[in-house]
mmCIF file of C-alpha atoms in Angstrom:
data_model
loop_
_atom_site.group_PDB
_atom_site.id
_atom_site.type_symbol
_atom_site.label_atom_id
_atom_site.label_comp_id
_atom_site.label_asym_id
_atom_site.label_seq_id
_atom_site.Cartn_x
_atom_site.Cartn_y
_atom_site.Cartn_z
ATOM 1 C CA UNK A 1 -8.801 5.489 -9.421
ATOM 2 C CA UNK A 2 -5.568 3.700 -10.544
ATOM 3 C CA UNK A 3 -3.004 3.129 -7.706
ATOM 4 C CA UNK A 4 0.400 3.008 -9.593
ATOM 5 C CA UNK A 5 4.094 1.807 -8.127
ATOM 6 C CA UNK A 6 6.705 2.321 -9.516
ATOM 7 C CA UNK A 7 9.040 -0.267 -9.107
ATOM 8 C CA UNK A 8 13.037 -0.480 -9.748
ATOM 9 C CA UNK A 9 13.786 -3.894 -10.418
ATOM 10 C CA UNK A 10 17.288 -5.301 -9.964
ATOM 11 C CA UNK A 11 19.534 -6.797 -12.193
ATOM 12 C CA UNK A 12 18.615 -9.622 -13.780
ATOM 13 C CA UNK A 13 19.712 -12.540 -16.001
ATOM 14 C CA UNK A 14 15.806 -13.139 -17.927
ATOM 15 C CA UNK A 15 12.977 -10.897 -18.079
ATOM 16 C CA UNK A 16 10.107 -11.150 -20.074
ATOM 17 C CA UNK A 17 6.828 -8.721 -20.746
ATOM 18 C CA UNK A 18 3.466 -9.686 -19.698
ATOM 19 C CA UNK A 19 0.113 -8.119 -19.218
ATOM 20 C CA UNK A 20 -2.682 -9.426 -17.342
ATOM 21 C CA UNK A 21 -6.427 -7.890 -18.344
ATOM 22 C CA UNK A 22 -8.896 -9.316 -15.821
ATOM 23 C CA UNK A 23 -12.226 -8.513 -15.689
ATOM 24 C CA UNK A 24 -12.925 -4.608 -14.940
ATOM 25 C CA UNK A 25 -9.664 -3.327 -14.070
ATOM 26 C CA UNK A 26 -7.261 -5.069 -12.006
ATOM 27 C CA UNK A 27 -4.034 -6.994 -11.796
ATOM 28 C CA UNK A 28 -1.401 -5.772 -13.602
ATOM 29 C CA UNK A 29 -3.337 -5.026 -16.972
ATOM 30 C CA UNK A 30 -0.369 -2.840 -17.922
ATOM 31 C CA UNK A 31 2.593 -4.070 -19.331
ATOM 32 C CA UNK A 32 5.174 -5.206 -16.919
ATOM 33 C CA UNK A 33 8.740 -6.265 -17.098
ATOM 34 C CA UNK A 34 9.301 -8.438 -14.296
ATOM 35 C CA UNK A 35 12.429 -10.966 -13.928
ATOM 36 C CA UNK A 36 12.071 -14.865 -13.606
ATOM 37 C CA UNK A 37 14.825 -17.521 -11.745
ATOM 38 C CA UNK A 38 14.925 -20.701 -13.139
ATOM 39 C CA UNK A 39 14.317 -23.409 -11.245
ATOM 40 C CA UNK A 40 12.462 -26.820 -11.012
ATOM 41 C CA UNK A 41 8.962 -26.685 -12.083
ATOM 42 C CA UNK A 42 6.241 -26.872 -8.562
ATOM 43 C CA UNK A 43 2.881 -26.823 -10.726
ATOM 44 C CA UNK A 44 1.994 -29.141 -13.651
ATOM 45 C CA UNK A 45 1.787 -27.419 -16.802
ATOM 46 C CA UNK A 46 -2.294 -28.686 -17.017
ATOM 47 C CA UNK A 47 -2.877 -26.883 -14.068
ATOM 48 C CA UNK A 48 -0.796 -23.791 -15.092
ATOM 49 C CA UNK A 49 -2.901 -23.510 -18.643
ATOM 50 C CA UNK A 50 -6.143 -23.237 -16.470
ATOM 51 C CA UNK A 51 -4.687 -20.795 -14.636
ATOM 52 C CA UNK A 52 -3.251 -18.837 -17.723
ATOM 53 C CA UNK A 53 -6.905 -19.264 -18.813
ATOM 54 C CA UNK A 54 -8.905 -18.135 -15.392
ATOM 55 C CA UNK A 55 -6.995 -15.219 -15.361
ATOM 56 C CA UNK A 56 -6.769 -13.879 -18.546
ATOM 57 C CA UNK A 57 -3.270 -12.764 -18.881
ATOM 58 C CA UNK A 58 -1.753 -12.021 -21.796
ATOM 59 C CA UNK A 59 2.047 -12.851 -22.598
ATOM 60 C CA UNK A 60 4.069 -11.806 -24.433
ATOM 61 C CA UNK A 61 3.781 -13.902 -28.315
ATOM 62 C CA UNK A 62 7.786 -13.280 -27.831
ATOM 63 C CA UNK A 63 8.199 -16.168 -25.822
ATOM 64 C CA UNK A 64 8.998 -19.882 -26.150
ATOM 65 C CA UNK A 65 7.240 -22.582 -23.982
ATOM 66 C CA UNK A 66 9.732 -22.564 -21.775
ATOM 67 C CA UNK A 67 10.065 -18.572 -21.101
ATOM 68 C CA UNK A 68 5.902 -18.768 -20.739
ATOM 69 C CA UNK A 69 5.425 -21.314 -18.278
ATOM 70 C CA UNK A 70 8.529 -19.978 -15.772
ATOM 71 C CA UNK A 71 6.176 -16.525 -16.376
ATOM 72 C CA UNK A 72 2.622 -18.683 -15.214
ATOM 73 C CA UNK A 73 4.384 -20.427 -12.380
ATOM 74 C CA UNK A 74 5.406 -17.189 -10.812
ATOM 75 C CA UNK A 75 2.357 -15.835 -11.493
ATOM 76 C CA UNK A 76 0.931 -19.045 -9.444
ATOM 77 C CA UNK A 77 2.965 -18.547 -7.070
ATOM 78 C CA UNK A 78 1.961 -15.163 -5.860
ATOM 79 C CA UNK A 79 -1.993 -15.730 -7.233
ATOM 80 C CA UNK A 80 -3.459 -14.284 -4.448
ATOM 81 C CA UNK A 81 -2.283 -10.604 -5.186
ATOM 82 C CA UNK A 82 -4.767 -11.377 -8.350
ATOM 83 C CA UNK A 83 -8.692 -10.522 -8.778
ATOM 84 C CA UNK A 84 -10.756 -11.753 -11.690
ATOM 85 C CA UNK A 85 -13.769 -9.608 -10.809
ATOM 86 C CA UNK A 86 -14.641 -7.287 -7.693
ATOM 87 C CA UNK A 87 -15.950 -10.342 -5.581
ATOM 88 C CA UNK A 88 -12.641 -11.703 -5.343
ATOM 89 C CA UNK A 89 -11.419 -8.551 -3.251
ATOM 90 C CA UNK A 90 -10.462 -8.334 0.260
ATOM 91 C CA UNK A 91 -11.015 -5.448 2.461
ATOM 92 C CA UNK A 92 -7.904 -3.801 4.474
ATOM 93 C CA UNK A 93 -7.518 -4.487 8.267
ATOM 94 C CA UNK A 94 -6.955 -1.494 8.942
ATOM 95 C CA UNK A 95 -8.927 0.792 10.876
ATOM 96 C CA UNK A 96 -11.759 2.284 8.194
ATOM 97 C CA UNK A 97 -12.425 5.978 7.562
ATOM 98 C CA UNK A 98 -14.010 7.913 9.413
ATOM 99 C CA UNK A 99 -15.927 11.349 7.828
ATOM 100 C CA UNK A 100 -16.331 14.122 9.838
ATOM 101 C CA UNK A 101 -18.429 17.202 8.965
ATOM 102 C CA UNK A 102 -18.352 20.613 9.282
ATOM 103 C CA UNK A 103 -21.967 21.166 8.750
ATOM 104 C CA UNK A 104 -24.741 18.797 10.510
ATOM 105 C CA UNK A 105 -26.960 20.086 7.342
ATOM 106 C CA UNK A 106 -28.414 17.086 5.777
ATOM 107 C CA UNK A 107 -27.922 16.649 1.380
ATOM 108 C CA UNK A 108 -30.657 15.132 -0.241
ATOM 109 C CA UNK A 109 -30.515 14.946 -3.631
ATOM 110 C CA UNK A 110 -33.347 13.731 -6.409
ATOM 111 C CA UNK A 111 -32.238 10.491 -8.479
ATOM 112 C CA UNK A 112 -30.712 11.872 -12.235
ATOM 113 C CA UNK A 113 -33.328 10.253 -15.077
ATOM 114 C CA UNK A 114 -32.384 7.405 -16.619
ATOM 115 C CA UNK A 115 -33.115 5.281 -20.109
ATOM 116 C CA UNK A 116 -34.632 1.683 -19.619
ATOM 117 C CA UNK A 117 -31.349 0.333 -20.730
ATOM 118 C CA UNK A 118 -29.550 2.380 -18.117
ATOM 119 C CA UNK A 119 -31.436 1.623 -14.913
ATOM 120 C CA UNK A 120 -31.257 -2.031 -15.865
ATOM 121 C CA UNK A 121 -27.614 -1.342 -15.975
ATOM 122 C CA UNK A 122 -27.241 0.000 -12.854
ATOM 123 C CA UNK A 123 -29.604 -2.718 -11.404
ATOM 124 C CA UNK A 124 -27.079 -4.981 -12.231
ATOM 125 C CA UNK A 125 -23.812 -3.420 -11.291
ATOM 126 C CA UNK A 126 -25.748 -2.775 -7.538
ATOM 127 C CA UNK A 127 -26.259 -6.300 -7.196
ATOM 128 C CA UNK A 128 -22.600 -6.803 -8.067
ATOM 129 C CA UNK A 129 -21.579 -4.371 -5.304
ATOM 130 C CA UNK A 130 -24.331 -5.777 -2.704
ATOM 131 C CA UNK A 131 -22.591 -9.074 -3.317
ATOM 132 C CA UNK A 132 -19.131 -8.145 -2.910
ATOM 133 C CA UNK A 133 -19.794 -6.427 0.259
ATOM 134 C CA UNK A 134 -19.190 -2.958 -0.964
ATOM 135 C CA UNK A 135 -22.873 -1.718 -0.291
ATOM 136 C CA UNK A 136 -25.702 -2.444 1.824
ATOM 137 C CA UNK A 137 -29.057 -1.605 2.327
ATOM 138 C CA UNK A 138 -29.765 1.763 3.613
ATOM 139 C CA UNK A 139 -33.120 3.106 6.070
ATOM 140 C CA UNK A 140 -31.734 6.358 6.107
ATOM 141 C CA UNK A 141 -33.997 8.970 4.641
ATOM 142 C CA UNK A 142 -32.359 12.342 5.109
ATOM 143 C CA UNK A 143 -29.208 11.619 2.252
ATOM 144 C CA UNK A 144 -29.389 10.527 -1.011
ATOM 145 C CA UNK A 145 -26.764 11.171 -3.769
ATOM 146 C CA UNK A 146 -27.974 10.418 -7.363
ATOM 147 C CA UNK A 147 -26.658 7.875 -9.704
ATOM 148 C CA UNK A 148 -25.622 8.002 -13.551
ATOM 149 C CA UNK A 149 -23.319 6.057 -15.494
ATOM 150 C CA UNK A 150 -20.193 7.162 -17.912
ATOM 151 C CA UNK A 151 -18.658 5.623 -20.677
ATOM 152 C CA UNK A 152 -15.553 3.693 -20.274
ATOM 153 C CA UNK A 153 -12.756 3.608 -23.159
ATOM 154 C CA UNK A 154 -13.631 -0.136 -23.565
ATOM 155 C CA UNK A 155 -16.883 0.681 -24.652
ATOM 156 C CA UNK A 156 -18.550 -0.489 -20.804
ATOM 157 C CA UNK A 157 -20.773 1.499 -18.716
ATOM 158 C CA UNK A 158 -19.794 2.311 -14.882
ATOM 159 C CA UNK A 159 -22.043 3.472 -12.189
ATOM 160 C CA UNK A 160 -21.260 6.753 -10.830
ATOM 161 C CA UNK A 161 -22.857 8.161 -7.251
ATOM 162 C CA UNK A 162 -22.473 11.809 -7.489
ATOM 163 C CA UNK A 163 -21.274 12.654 -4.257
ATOM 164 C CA UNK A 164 -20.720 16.148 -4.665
ATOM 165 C CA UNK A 165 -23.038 17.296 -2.641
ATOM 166 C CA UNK A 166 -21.909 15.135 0.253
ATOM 167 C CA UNK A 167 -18.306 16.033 -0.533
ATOM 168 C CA UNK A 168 -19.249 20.045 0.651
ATOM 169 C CA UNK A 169 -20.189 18.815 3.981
ATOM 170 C CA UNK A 170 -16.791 16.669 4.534
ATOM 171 C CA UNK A 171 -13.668 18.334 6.255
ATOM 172 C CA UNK A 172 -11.086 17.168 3.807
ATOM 173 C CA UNK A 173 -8.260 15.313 5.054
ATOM 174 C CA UNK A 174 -4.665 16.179 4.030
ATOM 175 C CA UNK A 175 -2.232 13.735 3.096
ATOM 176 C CA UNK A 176 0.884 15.193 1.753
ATOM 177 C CA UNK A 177 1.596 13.593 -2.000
ATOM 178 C CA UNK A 178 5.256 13.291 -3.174
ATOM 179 C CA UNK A 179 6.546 15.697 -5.413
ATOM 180 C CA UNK A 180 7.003 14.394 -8.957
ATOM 181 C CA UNK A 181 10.738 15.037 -9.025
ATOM 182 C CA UNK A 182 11.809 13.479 -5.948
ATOM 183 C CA UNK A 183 9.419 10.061 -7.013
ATOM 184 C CA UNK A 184 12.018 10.050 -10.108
ATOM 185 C CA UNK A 185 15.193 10.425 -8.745
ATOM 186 C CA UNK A 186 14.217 7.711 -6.325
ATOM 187 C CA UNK A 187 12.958 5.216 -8.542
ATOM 188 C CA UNK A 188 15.785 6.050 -11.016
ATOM 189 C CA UNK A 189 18.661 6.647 -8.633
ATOM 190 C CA UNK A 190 19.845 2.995 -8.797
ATOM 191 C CA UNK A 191 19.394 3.142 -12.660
ATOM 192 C CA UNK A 192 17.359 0.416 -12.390
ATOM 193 C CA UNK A 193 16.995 -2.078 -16.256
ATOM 194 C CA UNK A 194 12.843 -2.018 -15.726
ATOM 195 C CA UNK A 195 9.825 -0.065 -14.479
ATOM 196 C CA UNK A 196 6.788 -1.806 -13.457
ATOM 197 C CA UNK A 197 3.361 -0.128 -13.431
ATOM 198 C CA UNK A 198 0.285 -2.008 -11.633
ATOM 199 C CA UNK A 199 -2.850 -1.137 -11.412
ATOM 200 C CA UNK A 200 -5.225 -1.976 -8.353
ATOM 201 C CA UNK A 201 -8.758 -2.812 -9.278
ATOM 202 C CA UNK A 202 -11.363 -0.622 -7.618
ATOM 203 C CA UNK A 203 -8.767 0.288 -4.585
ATOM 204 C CA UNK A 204 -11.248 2.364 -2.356
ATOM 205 C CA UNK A 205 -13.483 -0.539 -1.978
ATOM 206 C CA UNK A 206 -10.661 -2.004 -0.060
ATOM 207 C CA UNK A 207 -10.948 0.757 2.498
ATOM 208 C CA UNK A 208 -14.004 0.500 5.263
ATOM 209 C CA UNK A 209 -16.151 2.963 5.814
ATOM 210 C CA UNK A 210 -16.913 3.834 9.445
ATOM 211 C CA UNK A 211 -20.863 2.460 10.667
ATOM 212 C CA UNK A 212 -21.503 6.354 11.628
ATOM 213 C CA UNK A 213 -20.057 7.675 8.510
ATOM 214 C CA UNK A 214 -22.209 5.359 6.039
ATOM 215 C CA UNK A 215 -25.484 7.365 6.055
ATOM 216 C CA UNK A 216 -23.903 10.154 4.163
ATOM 217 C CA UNK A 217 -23.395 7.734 0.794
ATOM 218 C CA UNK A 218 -26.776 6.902 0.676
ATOM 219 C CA UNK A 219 -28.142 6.443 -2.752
ATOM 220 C CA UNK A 220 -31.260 5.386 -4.601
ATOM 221 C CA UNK A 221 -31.463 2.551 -7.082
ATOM 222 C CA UNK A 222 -33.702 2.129 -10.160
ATOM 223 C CA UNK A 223 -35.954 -0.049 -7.945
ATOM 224 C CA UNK A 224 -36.540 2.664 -5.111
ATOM 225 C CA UNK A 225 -34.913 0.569 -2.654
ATOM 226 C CA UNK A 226 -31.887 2.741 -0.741
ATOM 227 C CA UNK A 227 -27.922 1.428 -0.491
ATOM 228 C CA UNK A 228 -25.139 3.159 1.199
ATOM 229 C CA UNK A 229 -21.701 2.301 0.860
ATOM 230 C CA UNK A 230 -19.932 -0.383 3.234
ATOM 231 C CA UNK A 231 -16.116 0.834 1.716
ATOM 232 C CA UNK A 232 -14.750 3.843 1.025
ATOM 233 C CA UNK A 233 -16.794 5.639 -2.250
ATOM 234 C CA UNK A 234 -15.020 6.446 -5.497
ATOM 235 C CA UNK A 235 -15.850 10.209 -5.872
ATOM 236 C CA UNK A 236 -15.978 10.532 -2.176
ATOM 237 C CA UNK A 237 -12.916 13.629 -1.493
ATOM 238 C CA UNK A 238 -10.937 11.754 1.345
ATOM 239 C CA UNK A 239 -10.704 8.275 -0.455
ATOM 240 C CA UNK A 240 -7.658 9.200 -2.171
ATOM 241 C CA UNK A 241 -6.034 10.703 0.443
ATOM 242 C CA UNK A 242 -7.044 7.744 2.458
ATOM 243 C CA UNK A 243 -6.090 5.153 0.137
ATOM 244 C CA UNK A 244 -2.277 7.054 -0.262
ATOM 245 C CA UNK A 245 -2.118 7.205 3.495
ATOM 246 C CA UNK A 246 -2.625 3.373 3.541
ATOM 247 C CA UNK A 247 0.050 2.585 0.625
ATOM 248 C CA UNK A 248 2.332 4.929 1.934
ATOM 249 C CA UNK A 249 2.264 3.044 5.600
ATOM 250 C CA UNK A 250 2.271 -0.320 3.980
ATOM 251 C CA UNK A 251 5.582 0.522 2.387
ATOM 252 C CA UNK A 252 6.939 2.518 4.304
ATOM 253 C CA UNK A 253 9.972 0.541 5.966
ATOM 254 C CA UNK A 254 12.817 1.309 3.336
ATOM 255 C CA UNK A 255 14.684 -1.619 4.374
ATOM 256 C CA UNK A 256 12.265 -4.505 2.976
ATOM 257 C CA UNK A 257 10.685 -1.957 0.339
ATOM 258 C CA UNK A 258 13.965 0.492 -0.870
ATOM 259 C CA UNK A 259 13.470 -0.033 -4.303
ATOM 260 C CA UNK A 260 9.845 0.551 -4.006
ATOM 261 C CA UNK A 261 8.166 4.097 -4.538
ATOM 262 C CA UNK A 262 4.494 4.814 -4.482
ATOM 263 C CA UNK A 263 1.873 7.308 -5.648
ATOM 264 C CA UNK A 264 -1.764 7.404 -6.622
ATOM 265 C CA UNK A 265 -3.844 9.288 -8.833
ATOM 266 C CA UNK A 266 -7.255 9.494 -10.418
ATOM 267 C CA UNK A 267 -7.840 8.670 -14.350
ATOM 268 C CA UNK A 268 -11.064 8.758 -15.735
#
């Protein structure tokens, strides 16, 4: 799931074009035009290189020292909006989803076969979630969802639940999404000199999942031991409208945020 805003930036005097690839898929690992003010330098360049280097951004060969380190301060400066890998994220205050069914039928389904190479895969990228707080172990014996993995464009593997079976039981939740033309005349209206595109990494894990509704995402791992999901699943049919019901109230006062317009969509 990618979570994209569109941003109009005002006029500016600099700008300068920078992309930040942190581990999995986070920050703003599309390129982004974002402007700069000049001012008096607040971090010391040594500590600004390690930052450059922690993070993993990528600027643009285009710029001179000067032009790169205004670009790394302001990154610093706002550092926290940044994730190098999914431990790093922080879960939303707000109240957590809540599932409810229009069937009590339980949906048990038998774990997919997988290679050697796979379940040690998926072994790993569980204890990844278990640390980050995005799963936890599971008693629950009357759901299970199987796992596989799918090939990224980078060449990486990603675990996949299959929740499909859970998703039939779910009374989806509508959120209405904002129509494609209207999203363009706002963010163009003010003909605006840049666009910005970011990209959350893994956005539903920053949702909660409600205690009663965790049962449902339970899921078997190559070792037999059973998980279920702490944060709202990718795959799982009301994360997205759950996730654009939280952007949409987080920006929704037009007097702080007018230049600001938001929508989210899946890419695979």
């Amino acid at each position: 799931m990618h979570v994209l805003a569109a941003v109009v930036a005002r006029s500016i005097d600099k700008s300068v074009c920078i992309s930040s690839q942190v581990t999995g898929r986070g920050g703003l690992n599309q390129v982004t035009n974002m402007g700069l003010a000049t001012g008096h330098r607040s971090v010391n360049q040594y500590d600004l290189d390690t930052f450059h280097k922690d993070y993993s951004f990528k600027l643009s060969p285009q710029l001179d020292d000067v032009q790169r380190y205004e670009v790394l301060e302001m990154l610093h400066r706002y550092k926290l909006v940044f994730v190098r890998d999914m431990t790093e994220i922080k879960p939303s205050t707000d109240e957590p989803m809540k599932l409810e069914l229009h069937s009590n039928r339980k949906m048990f389904k038998r774990q997919y076969r997988l290679s050697e190479p796979d379940k040690v895969e998926v072994d790993r990228q569980i204890r990844q979630m278990e640390k980050s707080g995005v799963i936890e172990p599971s008693s629950c014996s009357h759901n299970n969802s199987p796992t596989y993995l799918v090939m990224k464009k980078n060449g990486q593997k990603r675990m996949v639940v299959d929740l499909r079976g859970v998703n039939s039981l779910i009374i989806p939740k509508l959120v209405q999404l904002p129509q494609t033309e209207q999203l363009f005349e706002t963010v163009t209206s003010s003909k605006p000199r840049y666009l910005s595109c970011m990209d959350i990494l893994s956005a539903f894990y920053q949702i909660g999942l409600s205690e009663e509704s965790r049962d449902l995402t339970s899921f078997t791992g190559p070792d037999r031991r059973r998980w279920r999901y702490t944060q709202a699943p990718m795959g799982m049919a009301n994360s997205p409208s759950a996730l654009n019901l939280l952007i949409s109230n987080i920006f929704s006062d037009k007097s702080r945020f007018h230049s600001l317009a938001c929508c989210t969509w899946m890419t695979f």
